[in-house]
mmCIF file of C-alpha atoms in Angstrom:
data_model
loop_
_atom_site.group_PDB
_atom_site.id
_atom_site.type_symbol
_atom_site.label_atom_id
_atom_site.label_comp_id
_atom_site.label_asym_id
_atom_site.label_seq_id
_atom_site.Cartn_x
_atom_site.Cartn_y
_atom_site.Cartn_z
ATOM 1 C CA PHE H 226 -34.681 -269.757 135.354
ATOM 2 C CA LYS H 227 -32.321 -272.550 136.183
ATOM 3 C CA LYS H 228 -30.048 -273.721 133.392
ATOM 4 C CA LYS H 229 -30.160 -277.506 132.882
ATOM 5 C CA THR H 230 -28.158 -277.931 129.697
ATOM 6 C CA SER H 231 -26.976 -275.754 126.872
ATOM 7 C CA ILE H 232 -30.287 -276.373 124.996
ATOM 8 C CA SER H 233 -32.870 -276.670 127.763
ATOM 9 C CA THR H 234 -34.088 -274.540 130.629
ATOM 10 C CA GLU H 235 -36.069 -275.442 133.760
ATOM 11 C CA ILE H 236 -38.504 -272.684 134.681
ATOM 12 C CA PHE H 237 -39.711 -272.051 138.233
ATOM 13 C CA TYR H 238 -42.963 -270.115 137.915
ATOM 14 C CA GLU H 239 -44.621 -268.677 141.061
ATOM 15 C CA ASN H 240 -42.925 -271.395 143.083
ATOM 16 C CA ASN H 241 -44.747 -270.816 146.400
ATOM 17 C CA GLU H 242 -48.114 -270.434 144.694
ATOM 18 C CA MET H 243 -47.559 -273.614 142.762
ATOM 19 C CA LYS H 244 -46.845 -275.602 145.934
ATOM 20 C CA ALA H 245 -50.103 -274.328 147.421
ATOM 21 C CA PHE H 246 -51.921 -275.022 144.222
ATOM 22 C CA GLU H 247 -50.832 -278.656 144.286
ATOM 23 C CA LYS H 248 -52.511 -278.938 147.714
ATOM 24 C CA LEU H 249 -55.543 -276.993 146.547
ATOM 25 C CA ILE H 250 -56.160 -279.139 143.479
ATOM 26 C CA GLN H 251 -55.598 -282.604 144.978
ATOM 27 C CA ASN H 252 -59.323 -283.316 145.591
ATOM 28 C CA SER H 253 -60.601 -281.481 142.534
ATOM 29 C CA SER H 254 -62.435 -283.121 139.682
ATOM 30 C CA TYR H 255 -62.545 -279.893 137.656
ATOM 31 C CA PHE H 256 -60.225 -276.952 137.214
ATOM 32 C CA ILE H 257 -61.029 -273.729 135.383
ATOM 33 C CA ASP H 258 -57.945 -271.671 134.462
ATOM 34 C CA VAL H 259 -59.045 -268.110 133.556
ATOM 35 C CA GLY H 260 -56.197 -266.106 132.127
ATOM 36 C CA ALA H 261 -54.390 -269.360 131.428
ATOM 37 C CA GLN H 262 -51.653 -267.849 129.260
ATOM 38 C CA THR H 263 -49.361 -270.747 128.288
ATOM 39 C CA GLY H 264 -51.135 -273.082 130.691
ATOM 40 C CA ILE H 265 -48.692 -273.470 133.589
ATOM 41 C CA TYR H 266 -51.401 -274.098 136.174
ATOM 42 C CA SER H 267 -53.484 -276.198 133.756
ATOM 43 C CA LEU H 268 -50.521 -278.473 133.110
ATOM 44 C CA ALA H 269 -49.935 -278.771 136.847
ATOM 45 C CA ALA H 270 -53.621 -279.597 137.430
ATOM 46 C CA TYR H 271 -53.307 -282.484 134.960
ATOM 47 C CA GLN H 272 -50.982 -284.206 137.462
ATOM 48 C CA SER H 273 -53.760 -284.411 140.076
ATOM 49 C CA LYS H 274 -55.059 -287.977 140.356
ATOM 50 C CA LYS H 275 -58.730 -286.992 140.663
ATOM 51 C CA ILE H 276 -58.849 -284.390 137.884
ATOM 52 C CA GLN H 277 -61.407 -285.166 135.166
ATOM 53 C CA LYS H 278 -61.503 -281.981 133.116
ATOM 54 C CA ILE H 279 -59.429 -278.809 132.778
ATOM 55 C CA VAL H 280 -60.928 -275.720 131.125
ATOM 56 C CA CYS H 281 -58.349 -273.226 129.783
ATOM 57 C CA VAL H 282 -59.718 -269.731 129.211
ATOM 58 C CA ASP H 283 -57.754 -266.884 127.636
ATOM 59 C CA ILE H 284 -58.657 -263.815 125.621
ATOM 60 C CA ILE H 285 -55.430 -264.116 123.553
ATOM 61 C CA LYS H 286 -55.639 -266.697 120.769
ATOM 62 C CA GLU H 287 -51.872 -267.135 120.662
ATOM 63 C CA TYR H 288 -51.934 -268.312 124.266
ATOM 64 C CA ILE H 289 -54.596 -270.910 123.520
ATOM 65 C CA ASP H 290 -52.475 -272.199 120.643
ATOM 66 C CA ALA H 291 -49.472 -272.353 123.001
ATOM 67 C CA ILE H 292 -51.422 -274.437 125.530
ATOM 68 C CA LYS H 293 -52.361 -276.895 122.797
ATOM 69 C CA LYS H 294 -48.678 -277.217 121.865
ATOM 70 C CA ASN H 295 -47.664 -277.724 125.474
ATOM 71 C CA ILE H 296 -50.248 -280.491 125.899
ATOM 72 C CA LYS H 297 -48.893 -282.244 122.828
ATOM 73 C CA ILE H 298 -45.257 -281.809 123.824
ATOM 74 C CA ASN H 299 -45.957 -283.321 127.250
ATOM 75 C CA ASN H 300 -47.955 -286.229 125.742
ATOM 76 C CA PHE H 301 -50.963 -285.333 127.939
ATOM 77 C CA LYS H 302 -54.407 -286.658 127.035
ATOM 78 C CA SER H 303 -56.032 -283.845 125.073
ATOM 79 C CA TYR H 304 -59.606 -284.994 125.879
ATOM 80 C CA LYS H 305 -59.098 -283.820 129.493
ATOM 81 C CA PHE H 306 -58.678 -280.233 128.278
ATOM 82 C CA GLU H 307 -61.171 -277.757 126.860
ATOM 83 C CA MET H 308 -59.971 -274.504 125.267
ATOM 84 C CA LEU H 309 -62.069 -271.357 125.355
ATOM 85 C CA ASN H 310 -60.705 -268.289 123.529
ATOM 86 C CA LEU H 311 -62.777 -265.633 125.303
ATOM 87 C CA GLY H 312 -62.609 -262.959 127.970
ATOM 88 C CA LEU H 313 -64.148 -263.063 131.431
ATOM 89 C CA GLY H 314 -66.205 -259.987 132.288
ATOM 90 C CA SER H 315 -69.248 -257.872 131.498
ATOM 91 C CA GLY H 316 -69.698 -255.802 128.351
ATOM 92 C CA LYS H 317 -66.596 -255.025 126.309
ATOM 93 C CA VAL H 318 -63.317 -256.490 127.566
ATOM 94 C CA SER H 319 -59.944 -255.600 126.092
ATOM 95 C CA HIS H 320 -56.457 -256.869 126.741
ATOM 96 C CA LYS H 321 -53.070 -255.952 125.266
ATOM 97 C CA GLU H 322 -50.112 -258.291 125.293
ATOM 98 C CA TRP H 323 -46.761 -258.082 123.617
ATOM 99 C CA ILE H 324 -48.020 -260.603 121.051
ATOM 100 C CA SER H 325 -51.400 -259.060 120.261
ATOM 101 C CA LYS H 326 -54.255 -256.824 121.354
ATOM 102 C CA THR H 327 -57.764 -258.195 121.723
ATOM 103 C CA VAL H 328 -61.159 -256.529 122.276
ATOM 104 C CA THR H 329 -64.124 -258.810 122.687
ATOM 105 C CA LYS H 330 -67.402 -259.417 124.474
ATOM 106 C CA GLY H 331 -67.027 -260.479 128.104
ATOM 107 C CA TYR H 332 -68.496 -263.793 129.238
ATOM 108 C CA SER H 333 -69.725 -264.712 132.707
ATOM 109 C CA LEU H 334 -68.595 -267.716 134.708
ATOM 110 C CA GLU H 335 -72.115 -269.144 134.207
ATOM 111 C CA ASP H 336 -71.531 -268.939 130.434
ATOM 112 C CA ILE H 337 -68.310 -270.901 130.816
ATOM 113 C CA ILE H 338 -69.915 -273.514 133.032
ATOM 114 C CA ASN H 339 -72.845 -273.939 130.610
ATOM 115 C CA VAL H 340 -70.503 -274.378 127.632
ATOM 116 C CA THR H 341 -68.417 -277.018 129.383
ATOM 117 C CA GLY H 342 -71.317 -278.851 131.007
ATOM 118 C CA ILE H 343 -69.404 -279.388 134.272
ATOM 119 C CA LYS H 344 -70.860 -279.029 137.744
ATOM 120 C CA LEU H 345 -68.549 -277.479 140.340
ATOM 121 C CA SER H 346 -68.286 -278.456 143.993
ATOM 122 C CA GLU H 347 -66.405 -276.855 146.852
ATOM 123 C CA ASN H 348 -63.509 -279.259 146.166
ATOM 124 C CA ASP H 349 -63.044 -277.938 142.632
ATOM 125 C CA CYS H 350 -60.819 -274.998 141.796
ATOM 126 C CA ILE H 351 -60.825 -271.835 139.713
ATOM 127 C CA LYS H 352 -57.733 -269.723 139.042
ATOM 128 C CA ILE H 353 -58.300 -266.139 137.817
ATOM 129 C CA ASP H 354 -55.408 -263.960 136.630
ATOM 130 C CA ILE H 355 -56.788 -261.349 134.236
ATOM 131 C CA GLU H 356 -54.692 -258.213 134.697
ATOM 132 C CA GLY H 357 -57.217 -256.046 136.543
ATOM 133 C CA TRP H 358 -60.414 -257.246 134.963
ATOM 134 C CA GLU H 359 -61.046 -259.148 138.202
ATOM 135 C CA LEU H 360 -62.812 -255.906 139.080
ATOM 136 C CA PHE H 361 -66.004 -257.523 137.706
ATOM 137 C CA ILE H 362 -66.050 -259.912 140.671
ATOM 138 C CA ALA H 363 -67.120 -256.948 142.817
ATOM 139 C CA GLY H 364 -70.191 -256.619 140.528
ATOM 140 C CA LYS H 365 -72.191 -258.934 138.323
ATOM 141 C CA LEU H 366 -69.729 -261.812 138.245
ATOM 142 C CA GLY H 367 -69.776 -261.888 142.021
ATOM 143 C CA ASP H 368 -73.221 -263.518 141.957
ATOM 144 C CA PHE H 369 -71.478 -266.733 140.828
ATOM 145 C CA PHE H 370 -69.526 -266.919 144.063
ATOM 146 C CA LYS H 371 -72.628 -266.420 146.212
ATOM 147 C CA ILE H 372 -74.003 -269.663 144.863
ATOM 148 C CA ASN H 373 -70.922 -271.678 143.906
ATOM 149 C CA LYS H 374 -68.027 -271.964 146.386
ATOM 150 C CA PRO H 375 -65.100 -273.511 144.486
ATOM 151 C CA ASN H 376 -61.617 -272.903 145.772
ATOM 152 C CA LEU H 377 -60.493 -269.668 144.174
ATOM 153 C CA LEU H 378 -56.927 -268.714 143.413
ATOM 154 C CA LEU H 379 -57.234 -264.995 142.569
ATOM 155 C CA SER H 380 -54.537 -262.610 141.395
ATOM 156 C CA PHE H 381 -55.098 -258.985 142.460
ATOM 157 C CA HIS H 382 -53.704 -256.210 140.242
ATOM 158 C CA LYS H 383 -54.187 -253.141 142.407
ATOM 159 C CA ASN H 384 -53.360 -250.345 139.948
ATOM 160 C CA GLU H 385 -55.068 -252.003 136.983
ATOM 161 C CA ILE H 386 -58.301 -252.561 138.940
ATOM 162 C CA GLU H 387 -58.523 -248.879 139.826
ATOM 163 C CA GLU H 388 -57.595 -247.683 136.345
ATOM 164 C CA LEU H 389 -59.996 -249.950 134.481
ATOM 165 C CA SER H 390 -62.866 -249.081 136.835
ATOM 166 C CA ASN H 391 -62.140 -245.351 136.680
ATOM 167 C CA HIS H 392 -61.336 -245.539 140.406
ATOM 168 C CA LYS H 393 -64.860 -246.768 141.225
ATOM 169 C CA ILE H 394 -63.664 -250.185 142.426
ATOM 170 C CA SER H 395 -60.706 -251.078 144.629
ATOM 171 C CA GLU H 396 -59.104 -254.410 145.478
ATOM 172 C CA ASN H 397 -60.663 -254.024 148.914
ATOM 173 C CA ASN H 398 -64.119 -254.115 147.327
ATOM 174 C CA ILE H 399 -63.307 -257.457 145.761
ATOM 175 C CA PHE H 400 -61.596 -258.854 148.836
ATOM 176 C CA ASN H 401 -64.444 -257.871 151.177
ATOM 177 C CA PHE H 402 -67.093 -259.263 148.811
ATOM 178 C CA LEU H 403 -65.325 -262.631 148.594
ATOM 179 C CA SER H 404 -64.630 -262.645 152.341
ATOM 180 C CA ALA H 405 -68.369 -262.494 152.908
ATOM 181 C CA ASN H 406 -68.776 -265.660 150.858
ATOM 182 C CA TYR H 407 -65.679 -267.633 151.893
ATOM 183 C CA LYS H 408 -64.642 -268.624 155.421
ATOM 184 C CA TYR H 409 -60.901 -268.728 154.859
ATOM 185 C CA LYS H 410 -58.398 -266.542 153.044
ATOM 186 C CA TYR H 411 -54.812 -267.598 152.512
ATOM 187 C CA ILE H 412 -51.593 -266.377 151.073
ATOM 188 C CA THR H 413 -48.555 -268.526 150.306
ATOM 189 C CA HIS H 414 -45.424 -268.373 152.430
ATOM 190 C CA LYS H 415 -42.020 -269.840 151.873
ATOM 191 C CA ASN H 416 -42.167 -271.673 155.182
ATOM 192 C CA MET H 417 -45.919 -272.323 155.212
ATOM 193 C CA ILE H 418 -47.760 -273.470 152.115
ATOM 194 C CA PHE H 419 -50.874 -271.715 153.396
ATOM 195 C CA LYS H 420 -50.929 -268.770 155.755
ATOM 196 C CA GLU H 421 -54.325 -267.522 156.858
ATOM 197 C CA ILE H 422 -55.067 -263.776 156.609
ATOM 198 C CA LYS H 423 -58.003 -261.657 157.702
ATOM 199 C CA ASN H 424 -57.635 -258.562 155.506
ATOM 200 C CA LEU H 425 -55.327 -256.806 153.050
ATOM 201 C CA THR H 426 -53.379 -255.119 155.836
ATOM 202 C CA ASP H 427 -51.971 -258.492 156.885
ATOM 203 C CA ASN H 428 -48.377 -259.038 155.780
ATOM 204 C CA ASP H 429 -48.401 -255.527 154.257
ATOM 205 C CA LEU H 430 -50.517 -256.819 151.353
ATOM 206 C CA GLU H 431 -52.176 -253.462 150.723
ATOM 207 C CA ASN H 432 -48.817 -252.028 149.636
ATOM 208 C CA LYS H 433 -48.166 -254.746 147.093
ATOM 209 C CA LYS H 434 -49.297 -253.878 143.571
ATOM 210 C CA TYR H 435 -49.682 -257.578 142.720
ATOM 211 C CA LYS H 436 -50.646 -260.450 144.987
ATOM 212 C CA THR H 437 -52.281 -263.824 144.849
ATOM 213 C CA ILE H 438 -54.904 -264.716 147.459
ATOM 214 C CA ILE H 439 -56.667 -268.066 147.934
ATOM 215 C CA PHE H 440 -60.316 -268.135 149.006
ATOM 216 C CA SER H 441 -61.679 -271.393 150.337
ATOM 217 C CA ASN H 442 -64.147 -272.897 152.746
ATOM 218 C CA GLN H 443 -61.601 -275.551 153.675
ATOM 219 C CA ASN H 444 -59.391 -275.223 156.686
ATOM 220 C CA PHE H 445 -55.846 -276.005 155.466
ATOM 221 C CA GLY H 446 -54.226 -274.850 158.677
ATOM 222 C CA LEU H 447 -50.935 -272.961 158.840
ATOM 223 C CA ASN H 448 -48.568 -275.809 158.187
ATOM 224 C CA THR H 449 -50.421 -278.221 155.874
#
């Protein structure tokens, strides 16, 4: 947090990731924000000149309500946003936040695409930050990424993945699956917006409980 005045605060949220995201989204027509929370990435995507539609997905209703308020406060055009109060996954999905606890049916990415009516290209972007439920990408939800190849900004929650899967799935399972379907993997770096990696041992990533990795078939280079 950086104090601006006695009554306002400027918030820097995942600063390096946001810089990379601004590069990632610049040629996107569509952005799907799964685990949107208060919509930080969705609001940033709105600034992209080519963006046509932003889909905000969150299992917590209070977060969906917060996004709607943020859109209104910023005087953004509401028709560019679609809100989906649901959970990504297979079978029963649960999530507990300080504001509420939700248990619901999980929906696939195909379900989300069908509801919105959009057609993704490799220039479009999906962000997924769902507190360990990304484990489903190693299974049924992974079929989506075999066919569709949008840029993917994925948050890995190492301990939560193992706990939720009863230690049947690891973050390596997810990383290796996506690596087979995407040519490039990147992390953000304070001196390089994109830094290419080959596996989770690069930059000591395997020892980090939380990390964000970008999967893409676009070559951004090390200093773009």
